[in-house]
């Protein structure tokens, strides 16, 4: 039997995590408003589906932006042969300008520093290849996006050292926690090369305040390590406090070594275009820009897509309206959802950004343990039939929290989800012992899903395992929903 | 020491650069290495072209780019298709298909696109091999595909054996971020640079002598830079070799649609089929639309593996380098149109063949011979008779005036790791026929000058 590499045979792709069982449950039994009202509602996917009407309208009105239409085909040849890793100049311009708009014009971005990558997934991996050697580590505040384990470490060999944050202070990152994590890593002979933060945060939906950001900058300057800021949710801000980008801090701080500062960005969340694979690395370090650009050969953005987006994002009127509308609609959806949860007696961490809420179900846990959280999660998947993401999959040190996405469905589906959650909570309150007894009898110890009509075995020729980032869109109610 | 930076309103400006003992303090070893390969003459020629590009009207004395293996001979066919087929441009279901497409980030790829790719690959091979769309893994270009496969098949410090001369980009694609080495399989003009079993064994032994573990052989078929297909018997020998050593075989078939005559290309897929797929789990094919369809900007690469675990793992890894769903949709439409693809393949082949004959004839009339080729977007030109020294320096001494005086950017064989100096790769499909004629005239003049100057066809090093 011919042998594969260690990377190919280890687990760092992350797909063996129990986290994926929620997706599988959804894939096998997806909710549909008419055809499958009992199906699982997908609330584990952080997608922004609230503003497609605006993008569609723009596309209809701008046929020249597509190289396939009669109006645009004269550009076909030039675009099709363009593979320069600098990217189309107009694309870089448009992205730099868009990034500035998202930050309220408070900072300008230099198109010469824009480096492309295969989505933010590619961007995060690329920046690690530039900054760290195999075996090195990055500090990452938890709870954090589960796929960071794969993105930062699978092929790079870089490790994540979590900086645990908990509800005692609203999950804020403290200097003490950073120092503690850094010191412990030193003791364990782990070489920390940098700190990676997501701001706005996934899964918290909160933004970092100015003082915290400044203290992070001081921290990395002190230790002479890098700071990578994943600002992929920057335009999903829907309420105060304001979003402060690291780029603004750079302008304000008297002393900050720019060679340490790098931003990761993407259009997957802010513009709802995950399929287009637009990842951006923006570094203030010239060597990283140069090296990163060469590496971008491994994940360039399709020139066809660059061409379309260059036109779309440089349409200032469209961008202004889109950002405004998106923010409004997210706020409306967030409020409707959190109010509905509140009616059921469920609170969430106070948040003002993101496509999800960080739901507090600690009081529903039998005991404050990981096992109890997983047990509750299985019930939510199997009985409430809502795919939410357990806090443990985000490496949250405190059990009982769940991330629930709310922007990837229509209003009606939100209602159904809220009704189900409400009913479940009432059932928990009313028939506690009785229900518990009943449930523990039926619940298998481990989440066993039967795969009678889907081939799951990896040994077979045609694996059907879906990535968590890839809903089986044709079955999703969202395809037929209108916004 | 830190650099002081002054911020202007718009830009970051480096005010004072302070010399640092280590300019790259705090970056990775990968970042500071030069394994990206951009310091090679291969890229220096490109820079010369970028600074002074030929244009028929506005810059007729500029550098003609003959170092870029692009296929520009068949765009009219693609444009015509688009003009006649609205559905390729309208997201499928009118603009409302936009949402579905924009959301689609499944690393399996659009099923319709995978099917179309598999079917296109079959058509290129004249139906002599079957491709299962479930084994097609999509990546953003063959650059990504080759790197991704290397991550899966080899550990850092291990080696892949690659026949010389080879595509200069492999140095970066196979080695840079993976930490994997390339050990060359030396090929010589004495037998038209064909890969021999002796050369395979010698390369394997070279690696062993250096204590390096060999994980596979990577061939390019048709070959870049040779512009020639690999013979069936050679493919059989290579397959036997990798089976004996229990290692992998990667066949980069990126130029498979650019063979001038369909019957002359044998894909490793056909050889496997003839063997009823025995021992096939070690074989992986890389393909792309950058050369055959002339669409390098769209970043469409694929890995086709006969190994289930490789398919699964490659698919997971492709998350770092997925193809834009917008592009998948367009190409799914185009490539599922069998009438269109059949006509395209046939016409493209014919035009490339004509172009090839034109350049060969032009070079011959200037007294220059090329390796007999039957595929690709370039010819492998032999200028070794002109070298004063049969060395790499002698070759570069010839390349320099070619670039700066004759103003032709051609690729020196040494950048392709050719073991014999004096060979050059010359691309012919990335320009109009008129431009090719201009290039041939310049070569003719150059050769006449040499004859007049030296009388005995020798270039002196300067």
mmCIF file of N, CA, C and O in Angstrom, chain B residues 162-222:
data_model
loop_
_atom_site.group_PDB
_atom_site.id
_atom_site.type_symbol
_atom_site.label_atom_id
_atom_site.label_comp_id
_atom_site.label_asym_id
_atom_site.label_seq_id
_atom_site.Cartn_x
_atom_site.Cartn_y
_atom_site.Cartn_z
ATOM 1 N N UNK B 162 12.011 14.355 -10.660
ATOM 2 C CA UNK B 162 11.414 15.069 -11.796
ATOM 3 C C UNK B 162 12.381 15.042 -12.963
ATOM 4 O O UNK B 162 13.552 15.420 -12.808
ATOM 5 N N UNK B 163 11.936 14.584 -14.142
ATOM 6 C CA UNK B 163 12.827 14.533 -15.307
ATOM 7 C C UNK B 163 13.226 15.942 -15.730
ATOM 8 O O UNK B 163 12.389 16.864 -15.715
ATOM 9 N N UNK B 164 14.508 16.120 -16.123
ATOM 10 C CA UNK B 164 14.949 17.408 -16.660
ATOM 11 C C UNK B 164 14.961 17.300 -18.171
ATOM 12 O O UNK B 164 15.159 16.209 -18.701
ATOM 13 N N UNK B 165 14.802 18.428 -18.866
ATOM 14 C CA UNK B 165 14.456 19.739 -18.334
ATOM 15 C C UNK B 165 13.001 19.813 -17.876
ATOM 16 O O UNK B 165 12.148 19.098 -18.402
ATOM 17 N N UNK B 166 12.729 20.671 -16.876
ATOM 18 C CA UNK B 166 11.354 20.797 -16.400
ATOM 19 C C UNK B 166 10.950 22.249 -16.219
ATOM 20 O O UNK B 166 11.786 23.154 -16.181
ATOM 21 N N UNK B 167 9.653 22.474 -16.115
ATOM 22 C CA UNK B 167 9.029 23.783 -15.934
ATOM 23 C C UNK B 167 9.642 24.476 -14.708
ATOM 24 O O UNK B 167 9.587 23.923 -13.600
ATOM 25 N N UNK B 168 10.256 25.662 -14.867
ATOM 26 C CA UNK B 168 10.911 26.333 -13.742
ATOM 27 C C UNK B 168 10.006 26.554 -12.530
ATOM 28 O O UNK B 168 10.477 26.527 -11.402
ATOM 29 N N UNK B 169 8.722 26.741 -12.761
ATOM 30 C CA UNK B 169 7.798 26.982 -11.643
ATOM 31 C C UNK B 169 7.710 25.824 -10.660
ATOM 32 O O UNK B 169 7.268 25.999 -9.524
ATOM 33 N N UNK B 170 8.138 24.609 -11.078
ATOM 34 C CA UNK B 170 8.079 23.463 -10.169
ATOM 35 C C UNK B 170 8.951 23.694 -8.925
ATOM 36 O O UNK B 170 8.630 23.219 -7.840
ATOM 37 N N UNK B 171 10.045 24.422 -9.130
ATOM 38 C CA UNK B 171 10.928 24.673 -7.982
ATOM 39 C C UNK B 171 10.160 25.340 -6.856
ATOM 40 O O UNK B 171 10.356 25.053 -5.689
ATOM 41 N N UNK B 172 9.278 26.248 -7.224
ATOM 42 C CA UNK B 172 8.456 26.902 -6.226
ATOM 43 C C UNK B 172 7.276 26.015 -5.850
ATOM 44 O O UNK B 172 7.023 25.760 -4.681
ATOM 45 N N UNK B 173 6.544 25.522 -6.825
ATOM 46 C CA UNK B 173 5.284 24.832 -6.554
ATOM 47 C C UNK B 173 5.481 23.574 -5.709
ATOM 48 O O UNK B 173 4.693 23.288 -4.817
ATOM 49 N N UNK B 174 6.533 22.803 -6.006
ATOM 50 C CA UNK B 174 6.716 21.536 -5.309
ATOM 51 C C UNK B 174 7.517 21.679 -4.016
ATOM 52 O O UNK B 174 7.414 20.839 -3.120
ATOM 53 N N UNK B 175 8.331 22.765 -3.923
ATOM 54 C CA UNK B 175 9.299 22.819 -2.825
ATOM 55 C C UNK B 175 9.096 23.899 -1.786
ATOM 56 O O UNK B 175 9.382 23.681 -0.599
ATOM 57 N N UNK B 176 8.625 25.066 -2.215
ATOM 58 C CA UNK B 176 8.718 26.263 -1.378
ATOM 59 C C UNK B 176 8.084 26.105 -0.001
ATOM 60 O O UNK B 176 8.774 26.139 1.017
ATOM 61 N N UNK B 177 6.774 25.908 0.029
ATOM 62 C CA UNK B 177 6.113 25.872 1.332
ATOM 63 C C UNK B 177 6.021 24.453 1.882
ATOM 64 O O UNK B 177 5.726 24.245 3.053
ATOM 65 N N UNK B 178 6.281 23.485 1.002
ATOM 66 C CA UNK B 178 6.130 22.099 1.426
ATOM 67 C C UNK B 178 7.385 21.567 2.106
ATOM 68 O O UNK B 178 7.313 20.624 2.883
ATOM 69 N N UNK B 179 8.544 22.161 1.775
ATOM 70 C CA UNK B 179 9.808 21.656 2.314
ATOM 71 C C UNK B 179 10.253 20.376 1.628
ATOM 72 O O UNK B 179 11.172 19.695 2.085
ATOM 73 N N UNK B 180 9.599 20.034 0.526
ATOM 74 C CA UNK B 180 9.963 18.813 -0.206
ATOM 75 C C UNK B 180 11.045 19.157 -1.222
ATOM 76 O O UNK B 180 11.106 20.278 -1.719
ATOM 77 N N UNK B 181 11.921 18.200 -1.528
ATOM 78 C CA UNK B 181 13.012 18.450 -2.473
ATOM 79 C C UNK B 181 12.683 17.861 -3.850
ATOM 80 O O UNK B 181 11.862 16.962 -3.985
ATOM 81 N N UNK B 182 13.395 18.389 -4.852
ATOM 82 C CA UNK B 182 13.325 17.799 -6.195
ATOM 83 C C UNK B 182 14.683 17.170 -6.480
ATOM 84 O O UNK B 182 15.720 17.820 -6.335
ATOM 85 N N UNK B 183 14.666 15.888 -6.857
ATOM 86 C CA UNK B 183 15.897 15.247 -7.310
ATOM 87 C C UNK B 183 15.716 14.990 -8.801
ATOM 88 O O UNK B 183 14.737 14.350 -9.207
ATOM 89 N N UNK B 184 16.623 15.522 -9.637
ATOM 90 C CA UNK B 184 16.395 15.444 -11.078
ATOM 91 C C UNK B 184 16.651 14.055 -11.659
ATOM 92 O O UNK B 184 17.563 13.337 -11.229
ATOM 93 N N UNK B 185 15.843 13.710 -12.657
ATOM 94 C CA UNK B 185 16.068 12.522 -13.490
ATOM 95 C C UNK B 185 16.674 13.080 -14.774
ATOM 96 O O UNK B 185 16.005 13.728 -15.569
ATOM 97 N N UNK B 186 17.990 12.857 -14.956
ATOM 98 C CA UNK B 186 18.671 13.524 -16.067
ATOM 99 C C UNK B 186 18.331 12.899 -17.408
ATOM 100 O O UNK B 186 18.447 11.686 -17.595
ATOM 101 N N UNK B 187 17.908 13.767 -18.337
ATOM 102 C CA UNK B 187 17.596 13.316 -19.692
ATOM 103 C C UNK B 187 18.499 14.057 -20.668
ATOM 104 O O UNK B 187 18.920 15.186 -20.399
ATOM 105 N N UNK B 188 18.818 13.385 -21.789
ATOM 106 C CA UNK B 188 19.801 13.935 -22.720
ATOM 107 C C UNK B 188 19.321 13.971 -24.151
ATOM 108 O O UNK B 188 18.464 13.168 -24.549
ATOM 109 N N UNK B 189 19.949 14.857 -24.897
ATOM 110 C CA UNK B 189 19.538 15.028 -26.288
ATOM 111 C C UNK B 189 19.880 13.798 -27.127
ATOM 112 O O UNK B 189 19.307 13.592 -28.184
ATOM 113 N N UNK B 190 20.833 12.990 -26.615
ATOM 114 C CA UNK B 190 21.249 11.813 -27.393
ATOM 115 C C UNK B 190 20.076 10.897 -27.728
ATOM 116 O O UNK B 190 20.093 10.196 -28.732
ATOM 117 N N UNK B 191 19.064 10.884 -26.889
ATOM 118 C CA UNK B 191 17.867 10.088 -27.227
ATOM 119 C C UNK B 191 16.618 10.968 -27.181
ATOM 120 O O UNK B 191 15.547 10.527 -26.783
ATOM 121 N N UNK B 192 16.796 12.230 -27.591
ATOM 122 C CA UNK B 192 15.675 13.182 -27.604
ATOM 123 C C UNK B 192 15.070 13.435 -26.222
ATOM 124 O O UNK B 192 13.874 13.642 -26.088
ATOM 125 N N UNK B 193 15.926 13.405 -25.216
ATOM 126 C CA UNK B 193 15.509 13.736 -23.841
ATOM 127 C C UNK B 193 14.439 12.801 -23.293
ATOM 128 O O UNK B 193 13.692 13.164 -22.391
ATOM 129 N N UNK B 194 14.374 11.580 -23.813
ATOM 130 C CA UNK B 194 13.377 10.654 -23.265
ATOM 131 C C UNK B 194 13.845 10.113 -21.923
ATOM 132 O O UNK B 194 15.051 10.000 -21.670
ATOM 133 N N UNK B 195 12.865 9.758 -21.088
ATOM 134 C CA UNK B 195 13.167 9.230 -19.760
ATOM 135 C C UNK B 195 13.492 7.742 -19.901
ATOM 136 O O UNK B 195 12.702 6.990 -20.477
ATOM 137 N N UNK B 196 14.647 7.345 -19.392
ATOM 138 C CA UNK B 196 15.030 5.938 -19.494
ATOM 139 C C UNK B 196 14.971 5.274 -18.118
ATOM 140 O O UNK B 196 15.108 5.953 -17.096
ATOM 141 N N UNK B 197 14.804 3.942 -18.081
ATOM 142 C CA UNK B 197 14.799 3.235 -16.790
ATOM 143 C C UNK B 197 16.122 3.465 -16.043
ATOM 144 O O UNK B 197 16.126 3.568 -14.810
ATOM 145 N N UNK B 198 17.233 3.562 -16.784
ATOM 146 C CA UNK B 198 18.518 3.803 -16.132
ATOM 147 C C UNK B 198 18.525 5.149 -15.436
ATOM 148 O O UNK B 198 19.009 5.283 -14.293
ATOM 149 N N UNK B 199 17.985 6.136 -16.106
ATOM 150 C CA UNK B 199 17.949 7.484 -15.530
ATOM 151 C C UNK B 199 17.076 7.507 -14.285
ATOM 152 O O UNK B 199 17.399 8.179 -13.295
ATOM 153 N N UNK B 200 15.968 6.765 -14.318
ATOM 154 C CA UNK B 200 15.086 6.694 -13.151
ATOM 155 C C UNK B 200 15.830 6.090 -11.964
ATOM 156 O O UNK B 200 15.812 6.619 -10.853
ATOM 157 N N UNK B 201 16.497 4.949 -12.237
ATOM 158 C CA UNK B 201 17.236 4.274 -11.167
ATOM 159 C C UNK B 201 18.340 5.173 -10.633
ATOM 160 O O UNK B 201 18.552 5.261 -9.420
ATOM 161 N N UNK B 202 19.043 5.839 -11.552
ATOM 162 C CA UNK B 202 20.161 6.700 -11.134
ATOM 163 C C UNK B 202 19.656 7.809 -10.215
ATOM 164 O O UNK B 202 20.274 8.121 -9.190
ATOM 165 N N UNK B 203 18.520 8.403 -10.567
ATOM 166 C CA UNK B 203 17.970 9.490 -9.745
ATOM 167 C C UNK B 203 17.590 8.960 -8.369
ATOM 168 O O UNK B 203 17.851 9.596 -7.337
ATOM 169 N N UNK B 204 16.956 7.802 -8.361
ATOM 170 C CA UNK B 204 16.548 7.192 -7.088
ATOM 171 C C UNK B 204 17.786 6.948 -6.217
ATOM 172 O O UNK B 204 17.796 7.246 -5.020
ATOM 173 N N UNK B 205 18.842 6.434 -6.847
ATOM 174 C CA UNK B 205 20.076 6.168 -6.105
ATOM 175 C C UNK B 205 20.732 7.453 -5.628
ATOM 176 O O UNK B 205 21.271 7.502 -4.523
ATOM 177 N N UNK B 206 20.691 8.492 -6.452
ATOM 178 C CA UNK B 206 21.209 9.803 -6.041
ATOM 179 C C UNK B 206 20.542 10.246 -4.753
ATOM 180 O O UNK B 206 21.205 10.719 -3.817
ATOM 181 N N UNK B 207 19.223 10.094 -4.703
ATOM 182 C CA UNK B 207 18.476 10.522 -3.519
ATOM 183 C C UNK B 207 18.896 9.692 -2.314
ATOM 184 O O UNK B 207 19.157 10.216 -1.233
ATOM 185 N N UNK B 208 18.971 8.381 -2.520
ATOM 186 C CA UNK B 208 19.363 7.481 -1.426
ATOM 187 C C UNK B 208 20.736 7.847 -0.890
ATOM 188 O O UNK B 208 20.947 7.871 0.322
ATOM 189 N N UNK B 209 21.634 8.148 -1.802
ATOM 190 C CA UNK B 209 22.999 8.510 -1.393
ATOM 191 C C UNK B 209 23.006 9.752 -0.527
ATOM 192 O O UNK B 209 23.886 9.934 0.319
ATOM 193 N N UNK B 210 22.020 10.617 -0.731
ATOM 194 C CA UNK B 210 21.926 11.844 0.076
ATOM 195 C C UNK B 210 21.038 11.621 1.287
ATOM 196 O O UNK B 210 20.681 12.570 1.982
ATOM 197 N N UNK B 211 20.642 10.393 1.506
ATOM 198 C CA UNK B 211 19.760 10.062 2.623
ATOM 199 C C UNK B 211 18.389 10.701 2.529
ATOM 200 O O UNK B 211 17.768 11.037 3.538
ATOM 201 N N UNK B 212 17.944 10.881 1.303
ATOM 202 C CA UNK B 212 16.641 11.512 1.084
ATOM 203 C C UNK B 212 15.649 10.449 0.645
ATOM 204 O O UNK B 212 15.920 9.654 -0.256
ATOM 205 N N UNK B 213 14.460 10.487 1.275
ATOM 206 C CA UNK B 213 13.437 9.497 0.957
ATOM 207 C C UNK B 213 12.649 9.950 -0.271
ATOM 208 O O UNK B 213 12.106 11.048 -0.310
ATOM 209 N N UNK B 214 12.595 9.081 -1.278
ATOM 210 C CA UNK B 214 11.846 9.411 -2.490
ATOM 211 C C UNK B 214 10.390 9.005 -2.309
ATOM 212 O O UNK B 214 10.084 7.871 -1.935
ATOM 213 N N UNK B 215 9.453 9.931 -2.554
ATOM 214 C CA UNK B 215 8.036 9.627 -2.366
ATOM 215 C C UNK B 215 7.293 9.480 -3.684
ATOM 216 O O UNK B 215 6.182 8.960 -3.716
ATOM 217 N N UNK B 216 7.907 9.975 -4.770
ATOM 218 C CA UNK B 216 7.197 9.843 -6.035
ATOM 219 C C UNK B 216 7.977 10.389 -7.209
ATOM 220 O O UNK B 216 9.049 10.972 -7.047
ATOM 221 N N UNK B 217 7.411 10.149 -8.385
ATOM 222 C CA UNK B 217 7.942 10.692 -9.637
ATOM 223 C C UNK B 217 6.882 11.644 -10.179
ATOM 224 O O UNK B 217 5.681 11.325 -10.149
ATOM 225 N N UNK B 218 7.321 12.815 -10.657
ATOM 226 C CA UNK B 218 6.377 13.738 -11.269
ATOM 227 C C UNK B 218 6.798 13.979 -12.717
ATOM 228 O O UNK B 218 7.902 14.438 -12.961
ATOM 229 N N UNK B 219 5.938 13.618 -13.649
ATOM 230 C CA UNK B 219 6.238 13.839 -15.065
ATOM 231 C C UNK B 219 5.249 14.841 -15.634
ATOM 232 O O UNK B 219 4.147 15.004 -15.108
ATOM 233 N N UNK B 220 5.665 15.501 -16.695
ATOM 234 C CA UNK B 220 4.767 16.406 -17.408
ATOM 235 C C UNK B 220 4.595 15.819 -18.799
ATOM 236 O O UNK B 220 5.562 15.621 -19.518
ATOM 237 N N UNK B 221 3.362 15.509 -19.138
ATOM 238 C CA UNK B 221 3.109 14.848 -20.402
ATOM 239 C C UNK B 221 1.848 15.399 -21.056
ATOM 240 O O UNK B 221 0.767 15.181 -20.520
ATOM 241 N N UNK B 222 1.974 16.102 -22.209
ATOM 242 C CA UNK B 222 3.179 16.440 -22.969
ATOM 243 C C UNK B 222 4.158 17.280 -22.142
ATOM 244 O O UNK B 222 3.732 17.985 -21.219
#
